[in-house]
mmCIF file of C-alpha atoms in Angstrom:
data_model
loop_
_atom_site.group_PDB
_atom_site.id
_atom_site.type_symbol
_atom_site.label_atom_id
_atom_site.label_comp_id
_atom_site.label_asym_id
_atom_site.label_seq_id
_atom_site.Cartn_x
_atom_site.Cartn_y
_atom_site.Cartn_z
ATOM 1 C CA MET M 1 -0.282 0.110 0.044
ATOM 2 C CA PRO M 2 1.681 3.747 -1.221
ATOM 3 C CA GLY M 3 1.709 6.556 0.663
ATOM 4 C CA GLY M 4 1.382 5.691 4.447
ATOM 5 C CA LEU M 5 -0.925 3.186 4.751
ATOM 6 C CA ASP M 6 1.697 0.225 5.605
ATOM 7 C CA SER M 7 4.130 2.590 7.711
ATOM 8 C CA GLY M 8 2.841 0.608 10.598
ATOM 9 C CA PRO M 9 4.442 -2.367 9.900
ATOM 10 C CA ALA M 10 7.301 -1.612 8.732
ATOM 11 C CA ILE M 11 7.625 0.676 12.102
ATOM 12 C CA VAL M 12 6.988 -1.813 14.056
ATOM 13 C CA GLU M 13 10.076 -3.516 11.860
ATOM 14 C CA GLY M 14 12.083 -1.077 12.542
ATOM 15 C CA ALA M 15 11.490 -0.147 15.832
ATOM 16 C CA THR M 16 12.278 -3.809 16.551
ATOM 17 C CA ALA M 17 15.701 -4.143 14.993
ATOM 18 C CA LEU M 18 16.484 -1.032 17.001
ATOM 19 C CA ALA M 19 15.589 -2.606 19.598
ATOM 20 C CA ALA M 20 17.636 -5.836 19.021
ATOM 21 C CA ILE M 21 20.473 -3.663 18.947
ATOM 22 C CA LEU M 22 19.892 -2.217 22.390
ATOM 23 C CA THR M 23 20.624 -5.715 23.947
ATOM 24 C CA ASP M 24 22.228 -7.671 22.117
ATOM 25 C CA GLY M 25 25.053 -7.753 24.102
ATOM 26 C CA ARG M 26 27.851 -4.693 23.344
ATOM 27 C CA GLU M 27 27.417 -1.393 25.580
ATOM 28 C CA PRO M 28 24.581 0.392 24.112
ATOM 29 C CA ARG M 29 26.165 3.131 25.424
ATOM 30 C CA VAL M 30 28.930 4.352 23.958
ATOM 31 C CA ARG M 31 28.419 7.623 22.382
ATOM 32 C CA PRO M 32 30.444 6.718 18.679
ATOM 33 C CA GLU M 33 32.261 10.558 18.900
ATOM 34 C CA PRO M 34 31.287 13.420 21.121
ATOM 35 C CA ARG M 35 28.566 14.406 19.157
ATOM 36 C CA THR M 36 26.824 11.960 18.269
ATOM 37 C CA TRP M 37 24.173 9.958 19.398
ATOM 38 C CA SER M 38 24.360 6.224 21.399
ATOM 39 C CA PRO M 39 22.338 3.378 19.857
ATOM 40 C CA LEU M 40 20.612 3.981 23.849
ATOM 41 C CA GLU M 41 20.550 7.187 22.438
ATOM 42 C CA TYR M 42 19.000 7.082 19.716
ATOM 43 C CA GLY M 43 16.293 4.080 20.846
ATOM 44 C CA CYS M 44 15.005 6.402 23.592
ATOM 45 C CA HIS M 45 14.822 9.009 20.779
ATOM 46 C CA VAL M 46 13.305 6.602 18.308
ATOM 47 C CA ARG M 47 10.862 5.854 21.362
ATOM 48 C CA ASP M 48 9.667 9.222 21.481
ATOM 49 C CA VAL M 49 9.332 10.085 18.358
ATOM 50 C CA LEU M 50 6.573 7.547 18.087
ATOM 51 C CA LEU M 51 5.026 8.325 21.329
ATOM 52 C CA VAL M 52 4.702 11.935 20.030
ATOM 53 C CA GLN M 53 3.761 11.129 16.807
ATOM 54 C CA ARG M 54 1.163 9.280 18.320
ATOM 55 C CA GLU M 55 -0.884 11.742 20.185
ATOM 56 C CA ARG M 56 -0.299 13.888 17.476
ATOM 57 C CA VAL M 57 -2.708 11.663 15.047
ATOM 58 C CA LEU M 58 -5.137 11.427 17.948
ATOM 59 C CA ALA M 59 -5.195 14.425 18.004
ATOM 60 C CA ALA M 60 -5.428 15.751 13.819
ATOM 61 C CA ARG M 61 -8.236 13.097 14.142
ATOM 62 C CA ARG M 62 -9.745 15.275 17.024
ATOM 63 C CA VAL M 63 -8.973 18.720 15.929
ATOM 64 C CA ASP M 64 -9.799 20.192 12.869
ATOM 65 C CA CYS M 65 -5.892 21.677 11.676
ATOM 66 C CA PRO M 66 -4.408 21.201 15.399
ATOM 67 C CA SER M 67 -0.584 23.316 15.670
ATOM 68 C CA PHE M 68 1.840 21.352 17.348
ATOM 69 C CA ASP M 69 4.644 22.323 18.677
ATOM 70 C CA PRO M 70 8.736 21.136 18.758
ATOM 71 C CA MET M 71 9.415 17.529 20.835
ATOM 72 C CA GLY M 72 12.166 19.215 21.974
ATOM 73 C CA ARG M 73 14.808 16.225 20.586
ATOM 74 C CA ASP M 74 17.550 17.652 21.359
ATOM 75 C CA GLU M 75 16.468 18.900 24.722
ATOM 76 C CA ARG M 76 15.110 15.254 25.618
ATOM 77 C CA VAL M 77 18.094 13.803 25.499
ATOM 78 C CA GLU M 78 19.559 15.301 28.427
ATOM 79 C CA HIS M 79 16.041 16.172 30.536
ATOM 80 C CA ASP M 80 15.765 12.672 30.611
ATOM 81 C CA GLY M 81 18.261 10.933 31.173
ATOM 82 C CA TYR M 82 18.329 8.935 27.903
ATOM 83 C CA ASP M 83 21.861 7.621 28.273
ATOM 84 C CA GLN M 84 21.277 6.805 31.990
ATOM 85 C CA GLN M 85 18.074 4.220 31.347
ATOM 86 C CA GLU M 86 18.450 0.666 31.091
ATOM 87 C CA PRO M 87 18.633 -0.486 27.888
ATOM 88 C CA GLY M 88 16.160 -3.315 28.233
ATOM 89 C CA ASP M 89 13.996 -0.775 29.452
ATOM 90 C CA GLY M 90 14.047 1.456 26.275
ATOM 91 C CA ALA M 91 14.168 -1.678 23.793
ATOM 92 C CA ARG M 92 10.703 -2.461 25.337
ATOM 93 C CA GLN M 93 9.962 0.627 25.722
ATOM 94 C CA LEU M 94 11.053 1.519 21.796
ATOM 95 C CA THR M 95 8.711 -1.585 20.679
ATOM 96 C CA ASP M 96 5.827 -1.135 22.985
ATOM 97 C CA ALA M 97 5.445 3.166 21.501
ATOM 98 C CA ALA M 98 6.250 1.220 17.780
ATOM 99 C CA GLY M 99 2.959 -1.293 18.239
ATOM 100 C CA LEU M 100 1.185 1.973 20.248
ATOM 101 C CA PHE M 101 1.557 4.115 16.808
ATOM 102 C CA ALA M 102 0.901 1.413 14.601
ATOM 103 C CA ASN M 103 -2.269 0.672 16.214
ATOM 104 C CA VAL M 104 -3.385 4.708 15.847
ATOM 105 C CA MET M 105 -2.158 3.979 12.013
ATOM 106 C CA ALA M 106 -3.748 0.968 11.333
ATOM 107 C CA ARG M 107 -6.817 2.964 12.358
ATOM 108 C CA LEU M 108 -7.336 5.809 9.752
ATOM 109 C CA GLY M 109 -9.925 5.190 8.146
ATOM 110 C CA PRO M 110 -9.479 7.014 3.751
ATOM 111 C CA LEU M 111 -10.782 10.068 5.077
ATOM 112 C CA ASP M 112 -8.674 10.022 8.568
ATOM 113 C CA TRP M 113 -5.246 9.824 6.032
ATOM 114 C CA GLU M 114 -5.969 13.213 4.524
ATOM 115 C CA ARG M 115 -6.879 15.432 8.062
ATOM 116 C CA THR M 116 -3.983 17.903 8.188
ATOM 117 C CA ALA M 117 -2.234 19.487 10.552
ATOM 118 C CA ILE M 118 0.271 21.753 11.379
ATOM 119 C CA TYR M 119 4.094 20.747 11.148
ATOM 120 C CA GLY M 120 7.325 22.604 11.801
ATOM 121 C CA TYR M 121 9.058 20.629 10.269
ATOM 122 C CA PRO M 122 11.209 20.934 8.166
ATOM 123 C CA GLU M 123 10.156 23.747 7.819
ATOM 124 C CA ARG M 124 6.285 24.665 9.444
ATOM 125 C CA ARG M 125 3.345 24.145 7.284
ATOM 126 C CA GLU M 126 -0.112 21.903 6.637
ATOM 127 C CA ARG M 127 0.763 18.453 6.936
ATOM 128 C CA SER M 128 -2.069 15.628 6.126
ATOM 129 C CA LEU M 129 -1.854 11.991 8.341
ATOM 130 C CA ARG M 130 -0.430 9.960 5.712
ATOM 131 C CA TRP M 131 2.643 12.357 5.426
ATOM 132 C CA VAL M 132 3.242 11.887 9.798
ATOM 133 C CA ALA M 133 2.774 8.334 8.902
ATOM 134 C CA VAL M 134 5.734 8.501 5.325
ATOM 135 C CA HIS M 135 7.980 11.258 7.330
ATOM 136 C CA THR M 136 8.123 8.719 10.666
ATOM 137 C CA GLU M 137 8.224 5.302 8.865
ATOM 138 C CA HIS M 138 11.505 7.518 6.968
ATOM 139 C CA GLU M 139 12.552 8.568 10.599
ATOM 140 C CA VAL M 140 12.552 5.142 12.458
ATOM 141 C CA ARG M 141 14.793 3.502 9.295
ATOM 142 C CA HIS M 142 16.957 6.769 9.110
ATOM 143 C CA HIS M 143 17.795 6.120 12.891
ATOM 144 C CA LEU M 144 18.450 2.458 12.056
ATOM 145 C CA LEU M 145 20.296 2.306 9.514
ATOM 146 C CA ASP M 146 22.936 5.449 11.855
ATOM 147 C CA VAL M 147 23.541 3.169 14.483
ATOM 148 C CA ARG M 148 23.942 0.346 12.112
ATOM 149 C CA TYR M 149 26.468 2.414 10.349
ATOM 150 C CA ASN M 150 28.038 4.129 14.001
ATOM 151 C CA ARG M 151 28.759 0.604 15.009
ATOM 152 C CA GLY M 152 30.778 -1.125 12.007
#
């Protein structure tokens, strides 16, 4: 199914692969470079992206064209102590968040996919829930690739 309709299963698959890296026996808290997130930090970020996006989709179903504030992705690393979280907990939370997001997406009807919200990335503009699904899938895949690349 093109255009976001099949994003839920792809997101669950990508999140599951990233969660497996967090518990593969290698230390997931180590940053490959000082300014590059560790696998655990990436995993916590993706978890939070999925939870925030889920709430945004639910809001867009309740309210006509809501406006979303930025999630504060960089601030969350410190504010939530990503590097101090237990890898097993982070992995479980990541897969749970993916399942929660996929569940909400699976419940969208044909007209729901065209509902819109004001979304701030990459620039502030009106976006459809179809776009949100595609963008979220891209984020999961992109960060999984980042972690795999940085681990060598």
